[in-house]
Amino acid sequence: MSTLPYLPYIPLEVAENIIDHLGEDIWSLRSCALTCRGWNRHARYHLVVSILVHSREDLHSIHDYFASNPHMASFVRSLSMLPVYGDKRPGCLLEVLPVDLLKLLPNLRRYCIVGVAWNPVIRIAFHDTTFIRIKTYLHVEELHLQALRFRTGAELARVLIALPQLQRLEYEGLKVDIKTADTSRFRDKCNMLSEVTVCT
């Protein structure tokens, strides 16, 4: 007659510390979430603290999840928009602000727009109503822009000043086609911005 192997008891504080060290290892976090009820909440927190959206379908399913689980929405701190490789219309994801989702995320602090490094010809252009929506619904302190092209420096400046609480800007692979545009009228508009990081 076989007996079950002895499984040592791990105090919850120790388990939570282990989960904290898993960082962004999604598969391990999922396993921890399924281990027991004690581990589930802490592991699920790490699974939703940073959300990555690859497509419009992702956007809808994430919205539906948080609409039906509003207690989980308060854990989200970072939202990243990153089209999948080979997407023929990445602007559909990058240039549209997911207002319905943003309304559900009261503690969002970081917003990332990651462009299409495999197709540097595509330029990002926000509609005027998007700037209004950014100002109304996107109350983030950090903005990360990567692999994006703007037509003018003024368009980039409009994105920054539409974020009144922006404190930290991080960018990588940012291109501006017309660098001679007058941006002097945008000076001193980002009063809270205190840190700019150029990633290489």
Short mmCIF file of C-alpha atoms in Angstrom, two decimals, residues 19 96 155:
data_model
loop_
_atom_site.label_atom_id
_atom_site.label_comp_id
_atom_site.label_asym_id
_atom_site.label_seq_id
_atom_site.Cartn_x
_atom_site.Cartn_y
_atom_site.Cartn_z
CA ILE A 19 5.87 34.54 -5.50
CA VAL A 96 -7.05 54.17 -30.42
CA GLU A 155 2.42 65.74 -32.37
#
